[in-house]
Structures are given as structure tokens and as C-alpha cells.
């Protein structure tokens, strides 16, 4: 699961920094998904150590009477633009100081290599699978790592256009295992009606409303 909306009035890339909490709308998203999963056979709930992921996972764990676990491998991807605005019309691409970080979109040069994200996220998925073997686990993480591990499993290239990620706020990307092998991938958006239109998957960027990719 991707976390819910964060209180982010300045529209910055919050990355791995501490202190970014869910907005009131984000809490509603978390509650909605908890309700959606209430009838599922969930026996393990684990989240990234960042506050927004922990706060998203808490209602799910509570609904199922479970302790919330933490796995650092579910954390957001590192990004040199953390704490800065990097949206449409903010002039970020025109600043020479930023150019050195934008030389290689295939790695990428501005943050944690995609391959490293795959390794840690696959490790987190395997651990959750083992913790809930025969049942279901919910892992709460962040947009970019979720999309990258899904791309790897579905055998797509890892470099991509961020605008084309199918990973809306509070969405569920489901990996189904048979034994220790992933046999299918699913996607659903239980809280879509709560997600602002400009933040939905495939939405066109709106000037002044950064999507905070990788958030």
C-alpha cells in the first residue's frame, strides 16, 4: 500500500526526512483502506519507518488486532532534492546547480539506484510473505519503491516517466505468491474518490500543484 496524503503546504519533495505527517484527508484515506481490508485474512501489517507510512498502517493493524511492525527496507527512495520543490513551473530545471544531478535518468543520478530499490523491496516482500505464510500481509511503503518493484516483477524497464506511475495515494498493489514465487500482480484504489484529481495516476501536471513524485 502507498501511504495517504501528507500535510505538505509548501509542495516539497519530503523524501526520507522526519516530521511529515498525514493530513486530515490522508487519515481519511487510511481509514477507508482499513475498512476495505477489514474482511481480509490479514495476519501481518508492516510499514516504512517514516511517519506517513506508520500513520497509514496503524488503522489497518488496529482493525485486525495486530501489532504494527516496521521494516526499514520499505522506506522512501533517497533523493538529492529532498526538502525542495520540484514541480511544474517552479524553475527547478533551469537552475545550473541542479544539472549535475540530472545527467543519468537510467540509474537515476539524482537518487537511490533503481536496482538497489528492487533488492531491498524484494527482501521486504519476502519477509512479509514469510511472516504471513498462508494468509495475507499488508506492507505500507512509498510511490517510487512500490512502482519500481512492480516494474521489476512485471519485467518492465526500471527507468520510466514518473507521470505514468500507477500508484495513487492509498492505493493497493497486490503480489500473490504460490509458495515462494510471485504468480500475479494486482492493483486497486479503494480511496480513489478521496484523492485530489491532480494527484491521481496519469493526471496531467498542474502549474503550482507539484505531484511530489517519489513521495
Coordinates of N, CA and C in Angstrom, one line a residue:
X1 N 0.8 -1.2 0.0 CA 0.0 0.0 0.0 C 0.9 1.2 0.0
X2 N 0.5 2.2 -0.8 CA 1.1 3.5 -0.7 C 0.4 4.3 0.4
X3 N 1.2 5.1 1.1 CA 0.6 5.9 2.2 C -0.4 6.9 1.7
X4 N -1.2 7.5 2.6 CA -2.2 8.5 2.3 C -1.6 9.9 2.1
X5 N -2.4 10.9 1.9 CA -1.9 12.3 1.6 C -1.2 12.8 2.8
X6 N -0.1 13.5 2.6 CA 0.7 14.2 3.6 C 0.3 15.7 3.7
X7 N 0.4 16.2 4.9 CA 0.3 17.7 5.1 C 1.5 18.3 4.5
X8 N 1.4 18.9 3.4 CA 2.6 19.4 2.6 C 2.3 20.7 1.9
X9 N 2.0 21.8 2.7 CA 1.5 23.1 2.1 C 2.5 23.7 1.2
X10 N 3.8 23.4 1.3 CA 4.8 24.0 0.5 C 5.1 23.2 -0.8
X11 N 4.5 22.1 -0.9 CA 4.7 21.3 -2.1 C 6.1 20.8 -2.3
X12 N 6.8 20.4 -1.3 CA 8.2 19.9 -1.4 C 8.2 18.4 -1.5
X13 N 9.4 17.9 -2.0 CA 9.7 16.5 -2.0 C 10.1 16.2 -0.6
X14 N 9.3 15.4 0.2 CA 9.7 15.2 1.5 C 10.6 14.1 1.7
X15 N 10.7 13.2 0.8 CA 11.8 12.1 0.8 C 11.8 11.4 2.1
X16 N 13.0 11.2 2.7 CA 13.2 10.5 3.9 C 13.2 11.3 5.2
X17 N 13.0 12.6 5.0 CA 13.1 13.4 6.2 C 12.0 13.1 7.2
X18 N 12.3 13.3 8.5 CA 11.3 13.0 9.5 C 10.3 14.2 9.7
X19 N 9.2 14.0 10.3 CA 8.3 15.0 10.7 C 7.2 15.3 9.7
X20 N 7.0 14.5 8.6 CA 5.9 14.8 7.7 C 4.8 13.8 8.0
X21 N 3.7 14.3 8.5 CA 2.6 13.5 8.9 C 1.4 13.6 7.9
X22 N 0.5 12.6 8.0 CA -0.7 12.6 7.2 C -1.5 13.9 7.4
X23 N -2.1 14.3 6.4 CA -3.1 15.4 6.5 C -4.4 14.8 7.0
X24 N -5.4 15.6 7.3 CA -6.7 15.0 7.7 C -7.3 14.2 6.6
X25 N -7.1 14.6 5.4 CA -7.6 13.8 4.2 C -6.8 12.5 4.2
X26 N -5.5 12.5 4.4 CA -4.7 11.3 4.4 C -5.2 10.3 5.5
X27 N -5.6 10.8 6.6 CA -6.1 9.9 7.7 C -7.4 9.3 7.2
X28 N -8.2 10.1 6.5 CA -9.5 9.5 6.0 C -9.2 8.4 5.0
X29 N -8.1 8.6 4.2 CA -7.7 7.6 3.2 C -7.3 6.3 3.9
X30 N -6.5 6.5 5.0 CA -6.0 5.3 5.7 C -7.2 4.6 6.4
X31 N -8.2 5.3 6.9 CA -9.3 4.6 7.5 C -10.2 3.9 6.4
X32 N -10.3 4.5 5.3 CA -11.0 3.9 4.2 C -10.4 2.6 3.8
X33 N -9.1 2.5 3.6 CA -8.5 1.3 3.2 C -8.6 0.3 4.4
X34 N -8.5 0.7 5.6 CA -8.7 -0.2 6.7 C -10.0 -0.9 6.7
X35 N -11.1 -0.1 6.4 CA -12.4 -0.6 6.2 C -12.5 -1.6 5.0
X36 N -11.8 -1.2 3.9 CA -11.8 -2.1 2.7 C -11.2 -3.4 3.0
X37 N -10.2 -3.5 3.9 CA -9.4 -4.7 4.2 C -9.9 -5.4 5.4
X38 N -11.0 -4.9 6.0 CA -11.5 -5.5 7.3 C -11.8 -7.0 7.2
X39 N -12.3 -7.4 6.1 CA -12.8 -8.8 5.9 C -11.7 -9.7 5.3
X40 N -10.5 -9.1 5.1 CA -9.4 -9.9 4.5 C -8.7 -10.7 5.6
X41 N -8.0 -11.7 5.2 CA -7.3 -12.6 6.1 C -5.9 -12.1 6.4
X42 N -5.8 -10.9 6.9 CA -4.6 -10.2 7.2 C -4.0 -10.6 8.5
X43 N -2.8 -11.1 8.6 CA -2.2 -11.6 9.8 C -0.9 -10.8 10.1
X44 N -0.5 -9.9 9.2 CA 0.8 -9.2 9.4 C 0.7 -7.8 8.7
X45 N 1.0 -6.8 9.5 CA 1.0 -5.4 8.9 C 2.3 -4.8 9.3
X46 N 3.0 -4.3 8.2 CA 4.3 -3.7 8.4 C 4.5 -2.5 7.6
X47 N 5.3 -1.5 8.0 CA 5.3 -0.2 7.4 C 6.8 0.3 7.4
X48 N 7.0 1.2 6.4 CA 8.2 2.0 6.4 C 8.3 2.7 7.7
X49 N 9.5 3.1 8.2 CA 9.7 3.8 9.4 C 9.2 5.3 9.4
X50 N 9.0 5.8 8.2 CA 8.6 7.2 8.1 C 7.1 7.4 8.7
X51 N 6.9 8.6 9.3 CA 5.6 8.8 10.0 C 4.4 8.6 9.1
X52 N 4.5 9.1 7.8 CA 3.3 9.0 7.0 C 2.9 7.5 6.7
X53 N 3.9 6.7 6.6 CA 3.6 5.2 6.4 C 3.1 4.6 7.7
X54 N 3.7 4.9 8.8 CA 3.3 4.4 10.1 C 1.8 4.8 10.4
X55 N 1.5 6.0 10.1 CA 0.1 6.5 10.4 C -0.9 5.9 9.4
X56 N -0.5 5.6 8.2 CA -1.4 4.9 7.3 C -1.6 3.5 7.7
X57 N -0.6 2.8 8.2 CA -0.7 1.4 8.5 C -1.5 1.2 9.8
X58 N -1.4 2.2 10.7 CA -2.0 2.0 12.1 C -3.5 1.5 12.1
X59 N -4.4 2.2 11.3 CA -5.8 1.7 11.3 C -5.9 0.3 10.8
X60 N -5.1 -0.1 9.9 CA -5.2 -1.5 9.4 C -4.8 -2.5 10.4
X61 N -3.7 -2.2 11.1 CA -3.3 -3.1 12.2 C -4.3 -3.2 13.3
X62 N -4.9 -2.0 13.6 CA -5.9 -2.0 14.7 C -7.1 -2.8 14.3
X63 N -7.6 -2.6 13.1 CA -8.8 -3.3 12.7 C -8.6 -4.8 12.8
X64 N -7.4 -5.3 12.6 CA -7.1 -6.8 12.7 C -6.5 -7.2 14.0
X65 N -6.5 -6.3 14.9 CA -5.9 -6.7 16.3 C -4.5 -7.1 16.2
X66 N -3.7 -6.4 15.4 CA -2.3 -6.8 15.2 C -1.3 -5.7 15.7
X67 N -0.2 -6.1 16.1 CA 0.9 -5.1 16.4 C 1.5 -4.6 15.0
X68 N 1.8 -3.4 14.9 CA 2.4 -2.8 13.7 C 3.9 -3.0 13.7
X69 N 4.4 -3.8 12.7 CA 5.8 -4.0 12.5 C 6.4 -2.9 11.7
X70 N 7.7 -2.7 11.7 CA 8.4 -1.7 10.9 C 9.6 -2.5 10.2
X71 N 9.7 -2.1 8.9 CA 10.8 -2.7 8.1 C 11.5 -1.5 7.3
X72 N 12.7 -1.2 7.7 CA 13.4 -0.1 7.0 C 13.6 -0.3 5.5
X73 N 13.4 -1.5 5.0 CA 13.6 -1.7 3.6 C 12.4 -1.1 2.8
X74 N 11.3 -0.8 3.5 CA 10.1 -0.2 2.8 C 10.2 1.3 2.7
X75 N 11.3 1.9 3.1 CA 11.4 3.4 3.2 C 11.4 4.0 1.8
X76 N 11.2 5.3 1.7 CA 11.2 6.0 0.5 C 12.6 6.0 -0.1
X77 N 12.7 6.2 -1.4 CA 13.9 6.3 -2.1 C 14.7 7.5 -1.7
X78 N 16.0 7.4 -1.6 CA 16.8 8.6 -1.3 C 16.7 9.5 -2.5
X79 N 16.8 10.9 -2.3 CA 16.7 11.8 -3.4 C 17.4 13.1 -3.0
X80 N 18.3 13.6 -3.9 CA 19.0 14.8 -3.5 C 18.2 16.1 -3.5
X81 N 16.9 16.0 -4.0 CA 16.0 17.1 -4.0 C 15.1 17.1 -2.8
X82 N 15.4 16.2 -1.8 CA 14.6 16.2 -0.6 C 14.5 17.5 0.1
X83 N 13.3 17.9 0.4 CA 13.0 19.2 1.1 C 12.9 20.4 0.2
X84 N 13.0 20.1 -1.2 CA 12.9 21.2 -2.1 C 11.7 21.0 -3.0
X85 N 11.3 22.1 -3.6 CA 10.2 22.0 -4.6 C 10.8 21.5 -5.9
X86 N 10.0 20.7 -6.6 CA 10.5 20.2 -7.9 C 9.3 19.9 -8.7
X87 N 8.5 20.9 -9.0 CA 7.2 20.7 -9.8 C 7.2 21.5 -11.0
X88 N 6.0 21.4 -11.7 CA 5.8 22.1 -12.9 C 5.8 23.6 -12.7
X89 N 6.7 24.4 -13.4 CA 6.7 25.8 -13.4 C 7.5 26.4 -12.2
X90 N 8.2 25.6 -11.5 CA 8.9 26.2 -10.3 C 10.4 26.5 -10.7
X91 N 10.8 26.3 -12.0 CA 12.1 26.7 -12.4 C 13.2 25.7 -12.0
X92 N 12.9 24.6 -11.4 CA 14.0 23.7 -10.9 C 14.9 23.3 -12.1
X93 N 14.4 23.0 -13.2 CA 15.2 22.5 -14.3 C 16.1 23.6 -15.0
X94 N 15.8 24.8 -14.6 CA 16.6 25.9 -15.2 C 17.8 26.3 -14.3
X95 N 17.9 25.7 -13.1 CA 18.9 26.1 -12.2 C 20.2 25.2 -12.4
X96 N 21.3 25.9 -12.8 CA 22.5 25.1 -13.1 C 23.0 24.2 -12.0
X97 N 22.8 24.6 -10.8 CA 23.2 23.8 -9.6 C 22.5 22.4 -9.6
X98 N 21.4 22.3 -10.3 CA 20.6 21.0 -10.3 C 21.1 20.1 -11.5
X99 N 21.7 20.7 -12.5 CA 22.0 19.9 -13.7 C 22.9 18.7 -13.5
X100 N 23.9 18.8 -12.5 CA 24.8 17.7 -12.3 C 24.0 16.5 -11.8
X101 N 22.8 16.7 -11.2 CA 22.1 15.6 -10.7 C 21.1 15.0 -11.7
X102 N 21.1 15.5 -12.9 CA 20.1 15.1 -13.9 C 20.7 14.5 -15.1
X103 N 21.9 14.0 -14.9 CA 22.7 13.5 -16.1 C 22.4 12.1 -16.5
X104 N 21.8 11.3 -15.6 CA 21.6 9.9 -16.0 C 20.2 9.4 -15.4
X105 N 19.2 9.5 -16.2 CA 17.8 9.1 -15.8 C 17.7 7.6 -15.7
X106 N 18.6 6.8 -16.2 CA 18.5 5.4 -16.2 C 19.0 4.8 -14.8
X107 N 19.8 5.5 -14.0 CA 20.3 5.0 -12.8 C 19.3 5.1 -11.6
X108 N 18.8 6.2 -11.2 CA 19.0 7.6 -11.7 C 20.1 8.4 -10.9
X109 N 20.6 9.4 -11.6 CA 21.7 10.2 -11.0 C 21.3 11.1 -9.8
X110 N 20.0 11.3 -9.6 CA 19.5 12.2 -8.6 C 19.1 11.5 -7.3
X111 N 19.3 10.1 -7.3 CA 18.9 9.5 -6.0 C 19.3 8.0 -6.0
X112 N 18.6 7.2 -5.1 CA 19.0 5.8 -4.9 C 18.8 5.0 -6.2
X113 N 19.8 4.3 -6.6 CA 19.7 3.5 -7.9 C 18.5 2.6 -7.8
X114 N 17.8 2.4 -9.0 CA 16.6 1.6 -9.1 C 16.9 0.2 -8.7
X115 N 18.1 -0.4 -9.1 CA 18.4 -1.7 -8.7 C 18.5 -1.9 -7.2
X116 N 19.0 -1.0 -6.5 CA 19.1 -1.1 -5.1 C 17.7 -1.1 -4.4
X117 N 16.8 -0.3 -5.1 CA 15.4 -0.3 -4.6 C 14.7 -1.7 -4.8
X118 N 15.0 -2.3 -5.9 CA 14.5 -3.6 -6.2 C 14.9 -4.6 -5.1
X119 N 16.2 -4.6 -4.8 CA 16.8 -5.6 -3.9 C 16.2 -5.4 -2.5
X120 N 16.1 -4.2 -2.0 CA 15.5 -4.1 -0.7 C 14.0 -4.3 -0.6
X121 N 13.3 -3.9 -1.6 CA 11.9 -4.1 -1.6 C 11.5 -5.6 -1.8
X122 N 12.2 -6.3 -2.6 CA 12.0 -7.7 -2.8 C 12.3 -8.4 -1.4
X123 N 13.3 -8.0 -0.7 CA 13.6 -8.5 0.6 C 12.5 -8.3 1.6
X124 N 11.9 -7.1 1.5 CA 10.8 -6.7 2.4 C 9.5 -7.6 2.1
X125 N 9.3 -7.8 0.8 CA 8.1 -8.6 0.4 C 8.3 -10.0 0.8
X126 N 9.5 -10.5 0.6 CA 9.7 -11.9 1.0 C 9.6 -12.1 2.5
X127 N 10.0 -11.1 3.3 CA 9.9 -11.2 4.8 C 8.4 -11.2 5.2
X128 N 7.7 -10.3 4.5 CA 6.2 -10.2 4.8 C 5.5 -11.5 4.4
X129 N 5.9 -12.0 3.3 CA 5.3 -13.3 2.9 C 5.5 -14.4 3.9
X130 N 6.8 -14.5 4.4 CA 7.1 -15.5 5.4 C 6.4 -15.3 6.7
X131 N 6.2 -14.0 7.1 CA 5.5 -13.7 8.3 C 4.0 -14.0 8.3
X132 N 3.5 -14.0 7.1 CA 2.0 -14.2 6.9 C 1.7 -15.5 6.1
X133 N 2.7 -16.4 6.0 CA 2.5 -17.5 5.1 C 1.2 -18.2 5.2
X134 N 0.5 -18.4 4.1 CA -0.8 -19.0 4.2 C -1.9 -18.0 4.4
X135 N -1.6 -16.7 4.7 CA -2.5 -15.7 4.9 C -2.1 -14.4 4.1
X136 N -2.5 -13.2 4.5 CA -2.2 -12.0 3.8 C -1.4 -11.0 4.7
X137 N -0.5 -10.3 4.1 CA 0.2 -9.3 4.8 C 0.0 -7.9 4.1
X138 N 0.0 -6.9 4.8 CA -0.1 -5.5 4.3 C 1.2 -4.8 4.6
X139 N 1.9 -4.3 3.5 CA 3.1 -3.5 3.6 C 2.9 -2.1 3.2
X140 N 3.1 -1.1 4.0 CA 2.9 0.3 3.6 C 4.2 0.9 3.3
X141 N 4.3 1.4 2.1 CA 5.6 2.0 1.6 C 5.3 3.3 0.8
X142 N 6.1 3.6 -0.2 CA 6.0 4.8 -0.9 C 6.0 4.6 -2.4
X143 N 5.6 5.7 -3.1 CA 5.2 5.5 -4.5 C 6.4 4.9 -5.4
X144 N 7.5 5.5 -5.3 CA 8.6 5.1 -6.2 C 9.1 3.7 -5.9
X145 N 9.4 3.3 -4.7 CA 9.8 1.9 -4.4 C 8.7 0.9 -4.8
X146 N 7.5 1.2 -4.6 CA 6.4 0.3 -5.0 C 6.4 0.1 -6.5
X147 N 6.5 1.2 -7.2 CA 6.4 1.2 -8.7 C 7.6 0.4 -9.2
X148 N 8.8 0.7 -8.6 CA 10.0 0.0 -9.1 C 9.9 -1.5 -8.9
X149 N 9.5 -1.9 -7.8 CA 9.5 -3.4 -7.5 C 8.4 -4.0 -8.4
X150 N 7.3 -3.3 -8.6 CA 6.2 -3.8 -9.5 C 6.8 -3.9 -10.9
X151 N 7.5 -2.9 -11.4 CA 8.1 -3.0 -12.7 C 9.0 -4.1 -12.9
X152 N 9.8 -4.4 -11.9 CA 10.8 -5.5 -11.9 C 10.0 -6.8 -12.0
X153 N 9.0 -7.0 -11.2 CA 8.2 -8.3 -11.2 C 7.5 -8.5 -12.5
X154 N 7.0 -7.4 -13.1 CA 6.3 -7.5 -14.4 C 7.3 -7.4 -15.6
X155 N 8.6 -7.4 -15.3 CA 9.6 -7.5 -16.3 C 9.6 -6.2 -17.3
X156 N 9.3 -5.1 -16.7 CA 9.5 -3.8 -17.4 C 10.8 -3.1 -17.1
X157 N 11.2 -2.3 -17.9 CA 12.4 -1.5 -17.6 C 12.2 -0.6 -16.4
X158 N 13.2 -0.4 -15.6 CA 13.1 0.3 -14.4 C 13.0 1.9 -14.6
X159 N 13.7 2.4 -15.5 CA 13.6 3.8 -15.8 C 12.3 4.1 -16.5
X160 N 11.7 5.3 -16.2 CA 10.3 5.5 -16.6 C 10.0 7.0 -16.5
X161 N 8.8 7.3 -17.0 CA 8.2 8.7 -16.9 C 7.4 8.7 -15.6
X162 N 7.8 9.5 -14.6 CA 7.1 9.5 -13.3 C 5.6 9.8 -13.5
X163 N 5.2 10.5 -14.5 CA 3.8 10.8 -14.7 C 3.0 9.5 -15.0
X164 N 3.6 8.5 -15.4 CA 2.9 7.3 -15.8 C 2.9 6.2 -14.7
X165 N 3.3 6.5 -13.5 CA 3.2 5.5 -12.5 C 1.8 5.3 -12.1
X166 N 1.4 4.0 -12.0 CA 0.1 3.6 -11.5 C 0.2 3.3 -10.0
X167 N 0.2 4.3 -9.2 CA 0.4 4.1 -7.8 C -0.1 5.4 -7.0
X168 N -1.4 5.5 -7.1 CA -2.1 6.6 -6.5 C -2.0 6.6 -4.9
X169 N -2.2 7.7 -4.3 CA -2.2 7.7 -2.8 C -3.2 6.7 -2.3
X170 N -2.8 6.0 -1.3 CA -3.6 4.9 -0.6 C -4.0 3.8 -1.5
X171 N -3.3 3.6 -2.6 CA -3.6 2.5 -3.5 C -3.0 1.2 -3.0
X172 N -3.5 0.1 -3.5 CA -3.0 -1.2 -3.1 C -2.4 -1.9 -4.4
X173 N -1.2 -2.3 -4.3 CA -0.5 -3.1 -5.3 C -0.3 -4.5 -4.7
X174 N -0.9 -5.5 -5.3 CA -1.0 -6.8 -4.6 C -0.1 -7.8 -5.3
X175 N 0.7 -8.4 -4.6 CA 1.6 -9.5 -5.1 C 1.1 -10.8 -4.5
X176 N 0.7 -11.7 -5.4 CA 0.2 -13.0 -5.0 C 1.3 -14.1 -5.2
X177 N 1.6 -14.8 -4.1 CA 2.6 -15.9 -4.1 C 2.0 -17.2 -4.2
X178 N 2.6 -18.1 -4.9 CA 2.4 -19.5 -4.8 C 3.7 -20.2 -4.3
X179 N 3.6 -20.6 -3.1 CA 4.9 -21.0 -2.5 C 5.8 -19.7 -2.3
X180 N 7.0 -19.7 -2.8 CA 7.9 -18.6 -2.7 C 8.0 -17.8 -4.0
X181 N 7.1 -18.1 -5.0 CA 7.1 -17.4 -6.3 C 5.9 -16.5 -6.5
X182 N 6.2 -15.3 -6.9 CA 5.1 -14.3 -7.2 C 4.5 -14.8 -8.6
X183 N 3.1 -15.0 -8.5 CA 2.5 -15.5 -9.7 C 1.5 -14.5 -10.4
X184 N 1.2 -13.4 -9.6 CA 0.4 -12.4 -10.2 C 0.5 -11.1 -9.5
X185 N 0.2 -10.0 -10.2 CA 0.2 -8.7 -9.6 C -1.1 -8.0 -9.8
X186 N -1.7 -7.4 -8.8 CA -3.0 -6.7 -9.0 C -2.8 -5.2 -8.5
X187 N -3.8 -4.4 -8.8 CA -3.8 -3.0 -8.4 C -5.2 -2.6 -8.2
X188 N -5.4 -1.8 -7.1 CA -6.8 -1.3 -6.8 C -6.6 0.0 -6.0
X189 N -7.7 0.8 -6.0 CA -7.7 2.2 -5.4 C -8.9 2.4 -4.6
X190 N -8.9 1.8 -3.4 CA -10.1 1.8 -2.5 C -10.5 3.2 -2.1
X191 N -9.6 4.2 -2.1 CA -9.9 5.5 -1.6 C -9.8 6.5 -2.8
X192 N -10.0 6.1 -4.0 CA -9.8 7.0 -5.1 C -10.7 8.3 -5.1
X193 N -11.9 8.1 -4.6 CA -12.8 9.3 -4.5 C -12.3 10.4 -3.6
X194 N -11.3 10.0 -2.7 CA -10.8 11.0 -1.7 C -9.5 11.6 -2.3
X195 N -9.0 11.1 -3.4 CA -7.7 11.6 -3.9 C -7.9 12.8 -4.8
X196 N -7.3 13.9 -4.6 CA -7.4 15.1 -5.5 C -7.1 14.7 -6.9
X197 N -7.9 15.2 -7.8 CA -7.7 14.8 -9.2 C -6.3 15.0 -9.8
X198 N -5.6 16.0 -9.4 CA -4.3 16.3 -9.9 C -3.2 15.3 -9.4
X199 N -3.6 14.5 -8.3 CA -2.7 13.6 -7.8 C -3.0 12.1 -8.2
X200 N -4.0 11.9 -9.0 CA -4.3 10.6 -9.5 C -3.4 10.1 -10.5
X201 N -3.3 8.8 -10.6 CA -2.4 8.2 -11.6 C -2.7 8.7 -13.0
X202 N -1.7 9.1 -13.8 CA -1.9 9.6 -15.1 C -2.4 11.0 -15.3
X203 N -2.6 11.7 -14.2 CA -3.2 13.1 -14.2 C -2.1 14.0 -14.8
X204 N -2.5 15.0 -15.6 CA -1.6 15.9 -16.2 C -1.2 16.9 -15.1
X205 N 0.1 17.2 -15.1 CA 0.6 18.2 -14.1 C -0.1 19.5 -14.2
X206 N -0.3 20.1 -13.0 CA -1.0 21.4 -13.0 C 0.0 22.4 -12.4
X207 N 0.2 23.5 -13.0 CA 1.2 24.5 -12.5 C 0.8 25.0 -11.2
X208 N 1.8 25.0 -10.3 CA 1.5 25.4 -8.9 C 1.1 24.3 -8.0
X209 N 0.9 23.1 -8.5 CA 0.5 21.9 -7.8 C 1.4 20.8 -8.0
X210 N 2.5 20.7 -7.4 CA 3.5 19.7 -7.6 C 3.0 18.3 -7.1
X211 N 3.3 17.3 -7.9 CA 2.8 16.0 -7.6 C 3.7 15.3 -6.5
X212 N 4.9 15.9 -6.3 CA 5.8 15.3 -5.3 C 6.1 13.9 -5.7
X213 N 6.6 13.6 -6.9 CA 6.9 12.3 -7.3 C 7.9 11.6 -6.4
X214 N 7.7 10.3 -6.2 CA 8.6 9.6 -5.3 C 8.2 9.8 -3.8
X215 N 7.1 10.5 -3.6 CA 6.7 10.8 -2.2 C 5.9 9.6 -1.6

